[in-house]
PDB file of C-alpha atoms in Angstrom:
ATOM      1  CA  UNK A   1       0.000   0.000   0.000  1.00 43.00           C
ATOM      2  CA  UNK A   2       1.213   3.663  -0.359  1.00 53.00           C
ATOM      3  CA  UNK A   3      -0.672   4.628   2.554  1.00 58.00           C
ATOM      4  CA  UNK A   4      -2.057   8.212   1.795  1.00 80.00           C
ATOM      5  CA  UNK A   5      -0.966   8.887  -1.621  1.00 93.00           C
ATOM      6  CA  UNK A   6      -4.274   7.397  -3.661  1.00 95.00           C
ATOM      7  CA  UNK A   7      -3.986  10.038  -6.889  1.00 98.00           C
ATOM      8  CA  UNK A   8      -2.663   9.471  -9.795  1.00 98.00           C
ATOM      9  CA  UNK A   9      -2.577  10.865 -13.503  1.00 98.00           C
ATOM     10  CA  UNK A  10      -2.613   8.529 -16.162  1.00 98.00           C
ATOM     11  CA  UNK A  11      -0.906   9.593 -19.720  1.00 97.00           C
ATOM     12  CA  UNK A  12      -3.510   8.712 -22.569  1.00 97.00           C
ATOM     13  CA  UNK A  13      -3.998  11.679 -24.860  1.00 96.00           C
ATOM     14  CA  UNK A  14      -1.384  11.108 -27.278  1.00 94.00           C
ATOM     15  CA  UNK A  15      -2.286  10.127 -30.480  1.00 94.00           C
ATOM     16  CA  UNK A  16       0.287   6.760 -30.974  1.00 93.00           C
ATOM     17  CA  UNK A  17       1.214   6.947 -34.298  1.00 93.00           C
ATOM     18  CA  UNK A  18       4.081   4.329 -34.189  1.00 93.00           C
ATOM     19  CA  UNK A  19       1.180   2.357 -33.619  1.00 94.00           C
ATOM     20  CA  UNK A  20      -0.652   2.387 -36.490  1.00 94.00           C
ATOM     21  CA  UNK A  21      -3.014   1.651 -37.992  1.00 95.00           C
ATOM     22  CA  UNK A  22      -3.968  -0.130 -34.704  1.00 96.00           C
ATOM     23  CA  UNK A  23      -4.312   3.731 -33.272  1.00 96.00           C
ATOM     24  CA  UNK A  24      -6.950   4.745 -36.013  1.00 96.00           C
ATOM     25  CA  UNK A  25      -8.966   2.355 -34.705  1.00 97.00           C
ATOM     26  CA  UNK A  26      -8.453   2.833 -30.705  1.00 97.00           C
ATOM     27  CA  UNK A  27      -6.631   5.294 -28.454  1.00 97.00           C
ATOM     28  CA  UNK A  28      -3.613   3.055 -27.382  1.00 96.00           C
ATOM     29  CA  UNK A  29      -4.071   2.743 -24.068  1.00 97.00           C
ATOM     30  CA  UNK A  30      -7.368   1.066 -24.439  1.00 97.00           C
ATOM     31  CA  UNK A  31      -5.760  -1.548 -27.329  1.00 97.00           C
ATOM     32  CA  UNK A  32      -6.296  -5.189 -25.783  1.00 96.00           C
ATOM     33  CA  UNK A  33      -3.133  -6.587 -24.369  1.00 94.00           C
ATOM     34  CA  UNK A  34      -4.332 -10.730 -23.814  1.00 91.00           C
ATOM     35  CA  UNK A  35      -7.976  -9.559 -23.867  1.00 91.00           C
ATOM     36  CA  UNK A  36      -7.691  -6.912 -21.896  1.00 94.00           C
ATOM     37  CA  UNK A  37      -7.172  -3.428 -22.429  1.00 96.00           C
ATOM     38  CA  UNK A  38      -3.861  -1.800 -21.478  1.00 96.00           C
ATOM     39  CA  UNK A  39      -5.904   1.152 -19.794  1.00 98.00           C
ATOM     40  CA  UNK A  40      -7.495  -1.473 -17.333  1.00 97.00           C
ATOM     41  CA  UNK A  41      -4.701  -3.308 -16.719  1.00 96.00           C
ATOM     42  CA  UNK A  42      -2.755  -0.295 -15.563  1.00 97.00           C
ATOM     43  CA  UNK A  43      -5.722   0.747 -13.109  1.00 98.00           C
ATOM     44  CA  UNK A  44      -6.045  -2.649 -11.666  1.00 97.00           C
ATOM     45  CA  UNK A  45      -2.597  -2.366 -11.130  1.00 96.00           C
ATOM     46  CA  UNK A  46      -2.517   0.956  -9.246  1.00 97.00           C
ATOM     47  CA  UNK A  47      -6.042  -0.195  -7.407  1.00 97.00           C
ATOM     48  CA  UNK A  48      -4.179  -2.675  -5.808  1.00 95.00           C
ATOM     49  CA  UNK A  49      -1.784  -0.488  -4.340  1.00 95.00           C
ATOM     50  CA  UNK A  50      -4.091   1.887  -3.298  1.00 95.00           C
ATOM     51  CA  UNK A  51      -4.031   4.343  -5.904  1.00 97.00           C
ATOM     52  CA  UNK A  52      -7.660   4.609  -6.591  1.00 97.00           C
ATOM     53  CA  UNK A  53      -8.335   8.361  -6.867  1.00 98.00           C
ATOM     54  CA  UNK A  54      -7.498   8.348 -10.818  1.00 98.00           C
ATOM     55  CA  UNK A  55      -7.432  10.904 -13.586  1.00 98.00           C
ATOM     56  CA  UNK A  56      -7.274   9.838 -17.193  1.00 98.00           C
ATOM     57  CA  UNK A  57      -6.008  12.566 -19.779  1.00 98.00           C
ATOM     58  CA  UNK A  58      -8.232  12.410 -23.472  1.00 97.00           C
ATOM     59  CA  UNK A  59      -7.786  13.814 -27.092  1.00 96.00           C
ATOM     60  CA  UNK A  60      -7.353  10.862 -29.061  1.00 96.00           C
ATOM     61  CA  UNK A  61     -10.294   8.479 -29.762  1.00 96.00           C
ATOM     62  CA  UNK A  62     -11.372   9.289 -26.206  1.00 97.00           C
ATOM     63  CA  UNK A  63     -14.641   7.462 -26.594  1.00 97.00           C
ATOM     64  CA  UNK A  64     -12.785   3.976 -26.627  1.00 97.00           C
ATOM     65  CA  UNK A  65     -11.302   4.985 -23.685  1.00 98.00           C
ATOM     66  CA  UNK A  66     -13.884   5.995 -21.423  1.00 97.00           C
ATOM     67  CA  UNK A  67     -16.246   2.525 -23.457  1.00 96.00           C
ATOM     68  CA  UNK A  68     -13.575   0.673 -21.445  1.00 96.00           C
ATOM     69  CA  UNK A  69     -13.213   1.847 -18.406  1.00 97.00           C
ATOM     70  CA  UNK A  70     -16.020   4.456 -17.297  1.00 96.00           C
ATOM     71  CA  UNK A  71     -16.008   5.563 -13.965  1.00 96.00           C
ATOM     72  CA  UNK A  72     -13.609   3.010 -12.980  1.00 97.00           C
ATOM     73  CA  UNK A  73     -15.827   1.207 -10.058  1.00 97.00           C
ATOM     74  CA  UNK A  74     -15.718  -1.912 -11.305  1.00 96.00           C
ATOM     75  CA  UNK A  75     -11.791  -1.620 -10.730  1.00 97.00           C
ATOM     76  CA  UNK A  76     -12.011  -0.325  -7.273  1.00 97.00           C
ATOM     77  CA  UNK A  77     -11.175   2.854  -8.427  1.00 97.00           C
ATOM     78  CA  UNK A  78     -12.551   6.358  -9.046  1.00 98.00           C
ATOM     79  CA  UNK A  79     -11.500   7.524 -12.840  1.00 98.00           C
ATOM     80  CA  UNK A  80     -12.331  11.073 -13.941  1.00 98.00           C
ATOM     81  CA  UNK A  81     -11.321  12.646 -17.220  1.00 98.00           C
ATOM     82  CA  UNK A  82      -9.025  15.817 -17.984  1.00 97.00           C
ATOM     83  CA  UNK A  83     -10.118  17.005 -21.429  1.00 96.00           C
ATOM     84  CA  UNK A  84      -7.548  18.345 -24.155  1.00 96.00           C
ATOM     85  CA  UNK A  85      -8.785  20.347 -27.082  1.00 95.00           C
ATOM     86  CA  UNK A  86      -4.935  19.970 -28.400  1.00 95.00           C
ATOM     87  CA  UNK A  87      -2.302  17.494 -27.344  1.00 96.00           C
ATOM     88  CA  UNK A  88      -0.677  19.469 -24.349  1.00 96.00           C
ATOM     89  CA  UNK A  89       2.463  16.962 -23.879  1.00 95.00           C
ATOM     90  CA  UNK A  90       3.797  15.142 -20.887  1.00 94.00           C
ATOM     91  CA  UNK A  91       4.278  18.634 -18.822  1.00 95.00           C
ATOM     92  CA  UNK A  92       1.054  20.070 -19.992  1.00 96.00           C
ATOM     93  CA  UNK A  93      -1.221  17.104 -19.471  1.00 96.00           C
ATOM     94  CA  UNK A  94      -0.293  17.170 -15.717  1.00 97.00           C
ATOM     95  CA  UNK A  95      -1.069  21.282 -15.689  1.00 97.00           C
ATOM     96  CA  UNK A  96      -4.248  21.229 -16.907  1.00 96.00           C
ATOM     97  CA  UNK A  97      -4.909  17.969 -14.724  1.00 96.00           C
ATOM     98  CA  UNK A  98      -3.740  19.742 -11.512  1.00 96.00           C
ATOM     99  CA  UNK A  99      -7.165  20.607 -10.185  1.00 95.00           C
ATOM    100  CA  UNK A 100      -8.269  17.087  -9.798  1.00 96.00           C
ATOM    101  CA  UNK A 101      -5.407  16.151  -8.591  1.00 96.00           C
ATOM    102  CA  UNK A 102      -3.938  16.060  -4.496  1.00 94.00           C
ATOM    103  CA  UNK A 103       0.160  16.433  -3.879  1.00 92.00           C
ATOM    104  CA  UNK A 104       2.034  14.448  -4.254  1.00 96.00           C
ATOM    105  CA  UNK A 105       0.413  12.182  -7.328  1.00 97.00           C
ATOM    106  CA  UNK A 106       1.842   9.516  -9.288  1.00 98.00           C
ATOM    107  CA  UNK A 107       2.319   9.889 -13.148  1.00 98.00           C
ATOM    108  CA  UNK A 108       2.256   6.805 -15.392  1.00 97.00           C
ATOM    109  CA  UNK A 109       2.660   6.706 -19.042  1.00 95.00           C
ATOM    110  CA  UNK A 110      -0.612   4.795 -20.538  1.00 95.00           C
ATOM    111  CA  UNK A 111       1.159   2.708 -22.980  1.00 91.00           C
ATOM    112  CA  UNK A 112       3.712   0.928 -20.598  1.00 88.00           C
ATOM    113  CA  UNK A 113       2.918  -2.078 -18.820  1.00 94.00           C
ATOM    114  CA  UNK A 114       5.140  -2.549 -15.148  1.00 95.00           C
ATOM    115  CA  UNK A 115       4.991  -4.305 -11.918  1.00 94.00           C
ATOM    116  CA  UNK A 116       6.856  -1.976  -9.805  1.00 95.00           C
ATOM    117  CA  UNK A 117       5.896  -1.621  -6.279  1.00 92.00           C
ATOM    118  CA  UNK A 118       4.104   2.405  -6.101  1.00 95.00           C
ATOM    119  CA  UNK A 119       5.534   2.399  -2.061  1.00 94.00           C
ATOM    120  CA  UNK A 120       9.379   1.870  -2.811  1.00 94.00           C
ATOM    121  CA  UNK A 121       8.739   4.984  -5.287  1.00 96.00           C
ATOM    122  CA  UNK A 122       6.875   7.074  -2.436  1.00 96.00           C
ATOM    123  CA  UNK A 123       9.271   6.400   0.039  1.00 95.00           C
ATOM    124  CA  UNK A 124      11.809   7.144  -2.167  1.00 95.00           C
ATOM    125  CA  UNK A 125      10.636  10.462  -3.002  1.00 96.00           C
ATOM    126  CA  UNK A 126       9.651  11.120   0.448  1.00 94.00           C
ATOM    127  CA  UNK A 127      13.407  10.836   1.706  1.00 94.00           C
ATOM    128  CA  UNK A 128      14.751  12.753  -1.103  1.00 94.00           C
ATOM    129  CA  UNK A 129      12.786  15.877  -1.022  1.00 93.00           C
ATOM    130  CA  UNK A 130      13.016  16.404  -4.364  1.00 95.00           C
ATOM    131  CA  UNK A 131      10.142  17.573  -6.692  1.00 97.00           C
ATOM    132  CA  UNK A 132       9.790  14.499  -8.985  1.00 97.00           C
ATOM    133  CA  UNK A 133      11.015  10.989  -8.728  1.00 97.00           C
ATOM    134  CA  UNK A 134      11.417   8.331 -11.612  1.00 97.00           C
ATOM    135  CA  UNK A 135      11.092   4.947 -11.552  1.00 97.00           C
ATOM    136  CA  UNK A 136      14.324   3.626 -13.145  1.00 96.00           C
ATOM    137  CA  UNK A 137      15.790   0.523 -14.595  1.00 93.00           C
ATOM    138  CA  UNK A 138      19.267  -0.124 -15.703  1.00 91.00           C
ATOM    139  CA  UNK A 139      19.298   0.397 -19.792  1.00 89.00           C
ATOM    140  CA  UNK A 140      20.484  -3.111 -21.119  1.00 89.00           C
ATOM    141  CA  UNK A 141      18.865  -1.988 -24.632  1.00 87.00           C
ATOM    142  CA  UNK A 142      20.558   1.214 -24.803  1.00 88.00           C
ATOM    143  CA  UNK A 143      20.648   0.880 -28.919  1.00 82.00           C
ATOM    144  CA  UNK A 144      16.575   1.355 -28.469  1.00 84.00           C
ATOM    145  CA  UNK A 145      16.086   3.479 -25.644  1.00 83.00           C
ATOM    146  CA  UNK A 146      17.325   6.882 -24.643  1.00 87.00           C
ATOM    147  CA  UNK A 147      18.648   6.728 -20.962  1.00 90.00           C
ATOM    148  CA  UNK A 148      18.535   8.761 -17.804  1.00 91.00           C
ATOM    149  CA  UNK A 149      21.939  10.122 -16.183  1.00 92.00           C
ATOM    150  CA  UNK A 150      22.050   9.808 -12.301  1.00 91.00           C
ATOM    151  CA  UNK A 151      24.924  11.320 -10.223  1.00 91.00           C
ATOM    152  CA  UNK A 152      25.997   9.106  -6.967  1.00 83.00           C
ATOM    153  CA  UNK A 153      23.768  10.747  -4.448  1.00 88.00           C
ATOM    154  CA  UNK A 154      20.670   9.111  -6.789  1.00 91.00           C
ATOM    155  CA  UNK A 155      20.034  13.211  -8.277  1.00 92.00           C
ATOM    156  CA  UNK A 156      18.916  12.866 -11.913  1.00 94.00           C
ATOM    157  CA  UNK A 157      22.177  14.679 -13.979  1.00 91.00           C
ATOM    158  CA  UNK A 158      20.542  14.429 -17.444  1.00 89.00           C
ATOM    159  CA  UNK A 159      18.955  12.678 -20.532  1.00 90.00           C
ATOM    160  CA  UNK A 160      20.596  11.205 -23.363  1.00 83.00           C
ATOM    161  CA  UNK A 161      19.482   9.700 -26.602  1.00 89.00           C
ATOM    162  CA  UNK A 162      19.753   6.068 -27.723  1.00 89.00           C
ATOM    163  CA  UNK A 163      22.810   5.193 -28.928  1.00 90.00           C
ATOM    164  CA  UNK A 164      26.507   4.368 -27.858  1.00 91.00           C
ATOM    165  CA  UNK A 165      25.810   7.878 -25.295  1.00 85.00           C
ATOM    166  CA  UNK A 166      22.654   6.086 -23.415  1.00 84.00           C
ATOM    167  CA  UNK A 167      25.225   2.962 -22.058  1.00 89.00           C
ATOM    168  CA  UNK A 168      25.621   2.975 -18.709  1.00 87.00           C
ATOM    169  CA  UNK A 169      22.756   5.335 -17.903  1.00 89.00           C
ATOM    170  CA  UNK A 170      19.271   4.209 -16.509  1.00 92.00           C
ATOM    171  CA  UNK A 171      15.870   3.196 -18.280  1.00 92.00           C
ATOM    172  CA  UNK A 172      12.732   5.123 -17.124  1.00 94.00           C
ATOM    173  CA  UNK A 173       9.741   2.934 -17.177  1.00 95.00           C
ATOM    174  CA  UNK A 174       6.722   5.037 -17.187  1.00 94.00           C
ATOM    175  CA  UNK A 175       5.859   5.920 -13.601  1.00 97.00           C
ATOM    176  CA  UNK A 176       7.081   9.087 -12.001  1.00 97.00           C
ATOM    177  CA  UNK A 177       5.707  10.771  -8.809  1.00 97.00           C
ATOM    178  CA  UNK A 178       5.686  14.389  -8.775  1.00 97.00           C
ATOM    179  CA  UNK A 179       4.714  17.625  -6.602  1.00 97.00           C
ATOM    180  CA  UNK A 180       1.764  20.045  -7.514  1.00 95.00           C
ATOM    181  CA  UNK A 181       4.697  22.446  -7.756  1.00 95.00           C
ATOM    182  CA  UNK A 182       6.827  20.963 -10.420  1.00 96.00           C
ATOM    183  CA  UNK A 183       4.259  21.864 -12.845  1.00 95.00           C
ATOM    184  CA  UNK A 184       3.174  25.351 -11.292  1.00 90.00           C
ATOM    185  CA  UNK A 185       5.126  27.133 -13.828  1.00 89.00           C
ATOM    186  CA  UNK A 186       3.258  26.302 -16.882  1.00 94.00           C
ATOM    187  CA  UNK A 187       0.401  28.351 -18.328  1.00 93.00           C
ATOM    188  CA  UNK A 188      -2.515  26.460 -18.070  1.00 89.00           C
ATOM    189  CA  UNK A 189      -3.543  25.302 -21.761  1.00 92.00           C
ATOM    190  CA  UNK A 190      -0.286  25.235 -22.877  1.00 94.00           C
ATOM    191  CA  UNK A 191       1.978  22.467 -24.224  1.00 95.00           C
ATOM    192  CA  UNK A 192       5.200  21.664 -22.579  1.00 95.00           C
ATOM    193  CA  UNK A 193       7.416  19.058 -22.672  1.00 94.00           C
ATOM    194  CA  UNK A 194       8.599  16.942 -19.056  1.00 94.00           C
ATOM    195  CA  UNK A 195      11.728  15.178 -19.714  1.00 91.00           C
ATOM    196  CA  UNK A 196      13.393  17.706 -22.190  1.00 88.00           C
ATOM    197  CA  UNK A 197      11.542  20.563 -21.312  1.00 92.00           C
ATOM    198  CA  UNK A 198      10.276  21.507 -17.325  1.00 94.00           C
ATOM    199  CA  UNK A 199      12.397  18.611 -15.877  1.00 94.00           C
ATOM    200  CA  UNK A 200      15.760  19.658 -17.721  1.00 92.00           C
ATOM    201  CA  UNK A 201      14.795  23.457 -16.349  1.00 93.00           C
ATOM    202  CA  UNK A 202      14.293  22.491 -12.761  1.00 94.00           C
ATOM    203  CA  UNK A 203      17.543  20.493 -12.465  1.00 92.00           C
ATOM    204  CA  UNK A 204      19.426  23.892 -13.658  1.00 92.00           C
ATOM    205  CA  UNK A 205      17.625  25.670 -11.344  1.00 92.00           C
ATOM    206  CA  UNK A 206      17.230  23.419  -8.453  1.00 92.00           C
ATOM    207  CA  UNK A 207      20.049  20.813  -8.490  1.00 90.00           C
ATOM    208  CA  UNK A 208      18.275  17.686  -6.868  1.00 91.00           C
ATOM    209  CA  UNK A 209      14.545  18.449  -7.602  1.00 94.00           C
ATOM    210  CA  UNK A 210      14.797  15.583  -9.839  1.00 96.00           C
ATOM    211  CA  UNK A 211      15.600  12.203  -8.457  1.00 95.00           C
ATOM    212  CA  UNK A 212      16.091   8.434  -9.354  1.00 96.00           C
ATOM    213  CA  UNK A 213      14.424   5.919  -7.739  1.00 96.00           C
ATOM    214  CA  UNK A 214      16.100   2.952  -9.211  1.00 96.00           C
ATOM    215  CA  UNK A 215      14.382  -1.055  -9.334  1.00 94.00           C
ATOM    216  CA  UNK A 216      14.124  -4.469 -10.892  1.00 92.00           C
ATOM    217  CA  UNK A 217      10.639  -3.517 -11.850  1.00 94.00           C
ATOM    218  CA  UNK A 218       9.833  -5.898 -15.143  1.00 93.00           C
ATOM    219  CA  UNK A 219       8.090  -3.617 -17.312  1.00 91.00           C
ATOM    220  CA  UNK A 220       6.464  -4.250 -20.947  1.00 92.00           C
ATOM    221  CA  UNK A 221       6.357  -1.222 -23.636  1.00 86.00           C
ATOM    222  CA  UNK A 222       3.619  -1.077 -26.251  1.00 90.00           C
ATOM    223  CA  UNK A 223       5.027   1.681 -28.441  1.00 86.00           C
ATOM    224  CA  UNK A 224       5.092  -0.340 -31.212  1.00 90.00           C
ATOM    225  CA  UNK A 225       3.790  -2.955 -33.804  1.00 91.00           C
ATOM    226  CA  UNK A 226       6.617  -5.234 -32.803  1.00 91.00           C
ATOM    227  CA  UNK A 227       5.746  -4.411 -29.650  1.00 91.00           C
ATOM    228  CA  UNK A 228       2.632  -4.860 -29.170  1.00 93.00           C
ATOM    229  CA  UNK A 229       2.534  -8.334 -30.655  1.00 93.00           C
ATOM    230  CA  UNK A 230       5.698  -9.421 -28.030  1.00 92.00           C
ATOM    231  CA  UNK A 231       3.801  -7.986 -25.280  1.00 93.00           C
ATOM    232  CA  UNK A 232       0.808  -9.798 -25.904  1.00 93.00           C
ATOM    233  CA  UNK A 233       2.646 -13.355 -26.979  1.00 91.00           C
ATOM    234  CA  UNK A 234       4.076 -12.882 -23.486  1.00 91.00           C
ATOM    235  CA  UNK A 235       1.113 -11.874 -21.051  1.00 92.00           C
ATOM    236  CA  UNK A 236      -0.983 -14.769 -23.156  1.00 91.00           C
ATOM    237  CA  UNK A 237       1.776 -17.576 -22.327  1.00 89.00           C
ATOM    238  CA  UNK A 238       1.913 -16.335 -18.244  1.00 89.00           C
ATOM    239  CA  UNK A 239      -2.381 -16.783 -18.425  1.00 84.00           C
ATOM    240  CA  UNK A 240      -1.741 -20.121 -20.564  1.00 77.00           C
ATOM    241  CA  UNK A 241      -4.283 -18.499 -22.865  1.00 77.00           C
ATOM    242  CA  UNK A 242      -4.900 -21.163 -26.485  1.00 69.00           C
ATOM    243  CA  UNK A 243      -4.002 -17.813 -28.210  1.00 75.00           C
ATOM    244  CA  UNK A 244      -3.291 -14.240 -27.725  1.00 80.00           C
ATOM    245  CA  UNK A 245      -6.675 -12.918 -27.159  1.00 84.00           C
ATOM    246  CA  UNK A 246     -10.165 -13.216 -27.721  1.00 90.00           C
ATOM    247  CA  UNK A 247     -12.489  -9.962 -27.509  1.00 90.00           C
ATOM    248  CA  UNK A 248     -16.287  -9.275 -26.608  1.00 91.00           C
ATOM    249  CA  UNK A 249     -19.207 -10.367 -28.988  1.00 92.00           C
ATOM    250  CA  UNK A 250     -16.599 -12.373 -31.097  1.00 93.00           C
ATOM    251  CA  UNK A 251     -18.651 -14.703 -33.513  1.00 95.00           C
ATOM    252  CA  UNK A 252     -16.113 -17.647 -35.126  1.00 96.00           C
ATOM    253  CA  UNK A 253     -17.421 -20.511 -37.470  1.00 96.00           C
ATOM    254  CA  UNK A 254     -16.289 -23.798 -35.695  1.00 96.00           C
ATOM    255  CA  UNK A 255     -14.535 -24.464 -39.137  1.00 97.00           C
ATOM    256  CA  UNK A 256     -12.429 -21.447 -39.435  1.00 96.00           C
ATOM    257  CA  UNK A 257      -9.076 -21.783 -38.507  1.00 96.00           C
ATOM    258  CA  UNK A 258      -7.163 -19.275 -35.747  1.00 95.00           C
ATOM    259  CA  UNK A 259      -3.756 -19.471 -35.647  1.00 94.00           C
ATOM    260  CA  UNK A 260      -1.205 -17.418 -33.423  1.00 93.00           C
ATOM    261  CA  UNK A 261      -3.262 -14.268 -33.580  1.00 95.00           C
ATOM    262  CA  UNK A 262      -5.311 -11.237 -31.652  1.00 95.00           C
ATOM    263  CA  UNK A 263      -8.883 -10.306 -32.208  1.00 95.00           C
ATOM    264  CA  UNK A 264     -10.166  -7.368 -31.099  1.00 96.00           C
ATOM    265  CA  UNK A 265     -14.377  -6.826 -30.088  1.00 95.00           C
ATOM    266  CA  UNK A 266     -16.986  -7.804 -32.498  1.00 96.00           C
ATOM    267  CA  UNK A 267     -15.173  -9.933 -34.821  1.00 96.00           C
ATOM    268  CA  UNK A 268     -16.844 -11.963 -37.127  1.00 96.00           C
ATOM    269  CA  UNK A 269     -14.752 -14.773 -38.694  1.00 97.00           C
ATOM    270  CA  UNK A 270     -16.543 -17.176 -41.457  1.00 97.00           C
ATOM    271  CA  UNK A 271     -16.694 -20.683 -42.456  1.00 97.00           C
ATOM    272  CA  UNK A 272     -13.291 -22.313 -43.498  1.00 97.00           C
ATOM    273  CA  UNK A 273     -11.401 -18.939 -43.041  1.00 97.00           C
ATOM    274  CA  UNK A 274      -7.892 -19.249 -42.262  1.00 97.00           C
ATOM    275  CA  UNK A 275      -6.495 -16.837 -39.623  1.00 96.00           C
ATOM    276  CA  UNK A 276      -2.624 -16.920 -38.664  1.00 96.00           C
ATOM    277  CA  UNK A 277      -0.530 -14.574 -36.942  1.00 95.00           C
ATOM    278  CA  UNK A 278      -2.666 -11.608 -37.780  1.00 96.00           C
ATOM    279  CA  UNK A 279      -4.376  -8.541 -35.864  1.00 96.00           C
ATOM    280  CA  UNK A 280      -8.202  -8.171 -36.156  1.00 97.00           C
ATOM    281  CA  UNK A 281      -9.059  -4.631 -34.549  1.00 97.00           C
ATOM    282  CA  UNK A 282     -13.099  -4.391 -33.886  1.00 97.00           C
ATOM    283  CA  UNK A 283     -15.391  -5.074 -36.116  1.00 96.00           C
ATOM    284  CA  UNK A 284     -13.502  -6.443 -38.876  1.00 97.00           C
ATOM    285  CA  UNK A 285     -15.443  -9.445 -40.905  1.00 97.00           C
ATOM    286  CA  UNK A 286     -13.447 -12.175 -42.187  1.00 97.00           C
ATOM    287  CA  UNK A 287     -15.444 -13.734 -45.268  1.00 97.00           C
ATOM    288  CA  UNK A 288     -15.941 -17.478 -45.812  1.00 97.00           C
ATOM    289  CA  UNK A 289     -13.046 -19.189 -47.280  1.00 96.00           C
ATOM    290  CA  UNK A 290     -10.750 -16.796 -47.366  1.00 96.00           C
ATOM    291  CA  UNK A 291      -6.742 -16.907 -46.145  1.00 97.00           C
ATOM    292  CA  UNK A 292      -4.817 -14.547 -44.158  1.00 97.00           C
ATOM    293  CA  UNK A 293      -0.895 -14.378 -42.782  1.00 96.00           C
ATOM    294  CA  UNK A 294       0.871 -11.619 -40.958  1.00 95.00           C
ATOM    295  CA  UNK A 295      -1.384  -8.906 -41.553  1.00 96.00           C
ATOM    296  CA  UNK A 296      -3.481  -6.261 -39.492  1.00 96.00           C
ATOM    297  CA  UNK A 297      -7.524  -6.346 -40.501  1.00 97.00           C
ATOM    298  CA  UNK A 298      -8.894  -2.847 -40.567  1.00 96.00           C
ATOM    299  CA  UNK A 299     -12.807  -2.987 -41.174  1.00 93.00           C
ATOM    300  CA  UNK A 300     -13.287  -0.808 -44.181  1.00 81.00           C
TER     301      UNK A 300
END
């Protein structure tokens, strides 16, 4: 439990274009990860920590967001909505969030999947003082990700970009907690940028206001195709699932044939079809007799 921190803001505006096409169909937070949307995953997650007082930033395809998870009771937790008429970025989002929001409050990214522990963050961030703490892993795929510097007292030093500069340095996986205060400085309505942008700012200004908290959290990133499909082989195998994910109101002839692949709500699949290692996002029909391999079903 983290005791008497219960808020958090969860990131799900943005509009996931490495993702697509599977983002023209759904915002990607509320894509099905082994039947189940990422968005509800992450809530259960947080619910049963104690982080229940919830906030859920929109612009993209909000309405398959909120289909998914509503007011969030049947999670255990309260979920309200922060509105964006334009994308306001990862220091925005949390400014125009602030007034449903109680100090300190978690910040996780809506497209990362991660079983870190919310209390060894708090505490963390309790005994440091500082304005915002990251959950941090060590960067073993430094080729693909862009690391976080840390000096020896655990103070976050900088950012780098992937690449021979990012080894050595430390992987943030999506879940920050932060002070009302770090993102008092921003007009309201107004993009800004976090990492690159308020965060690089305070640690100029306030050497230490920016702290690592680092774990052996396992965490799971969805920011792409590739990655999406190894996320959800993975998370099927550890439910021993036949496949990777069946969704709601699915209708399959018993004759079709499913192979290695992930269908998404209201699927309709016909007689003698043949079905291997594709994507079928909702609402896609599958006519009788007809063959498909590797490919993602959009329904026209």
């Amino acid at each position: 439990m983290t005791d008497s921190i219960r808020h958090a803001l969860v990131l799900t505006a943005g509009l996931g274009t490495r993702l697509r096409p599977l983002t023209d169909v759904r915002a990607k937070p509320a894509i099905p990860v082994a039947g189940e949307p990422m968005i509800r995953r992450i809530i259960a997650w947080l619910a049963a920590h104690g982080v229940t007082e919830l906030v859920l930033n929109l612009h993209h395809r909000p309405e398959t967001l909120t289909a998914v998870v509503g007011d969030g009771a049947d999670l255990s937790a309260r979920v309200r909505y922060s509105w964006e008429p334009r994308i306001l970025g990862s220091g925005g989002g949390p400014r125009q969030a602030l007034p449903l929001l109680a100090d300190p409050f978690f910040i996780v990214n809506g497209d990362t999947i991660t079983n870190i522990d919310p209390a060894g963050l708090a505490e963390a961030h309790a005994a440091s003082g500082a304005l915002v703490t990251l959950a941090l892993v060590p960067n073993r795929e430094f080729e693909r990700y862009g690391g976080v510097l840390l000096g020896t007292d655990g103070r976050v030093t900088g950012f780098v970009r992937r690449g021979p500069s990012a080894a050595g340095s430390f992987h943030y996986i999506g879940v920050q907690l932060a002070q009302r205060a770090t993102f008092d400085g921003i007009p309201a309505g107004e993009p800004a940028r976090s990492i690159g942008g308020v965060y690089d700012t305070l640690m100029t200004a306030q050497p230490g206001s920016v702290q690592g908290f680092v774990c052996d959290a396992e965490f799971w990133d969805v920011g792409t195709t590739e990655d999406y499909w190894r996320t959800s082989v993975e998370f099927a195998a550890r439910s021993d699932m036949a496949d990777l994910g069946v969704g709601r109101a699915a209708r399959i002839d018993p004759s079709a044939r499913i192979l290695h692949s992930i269908l998404w709500d209201d699927v309709q699949v016909g007689a003698d079809a043949v079905i291997e290692d594709c994507v079928l996002t909702d609402g896609v029909r599958v006519a009788a007799g007809s063959v498909h391999r590797g490919e993602i079903l959009i329904r026209s």
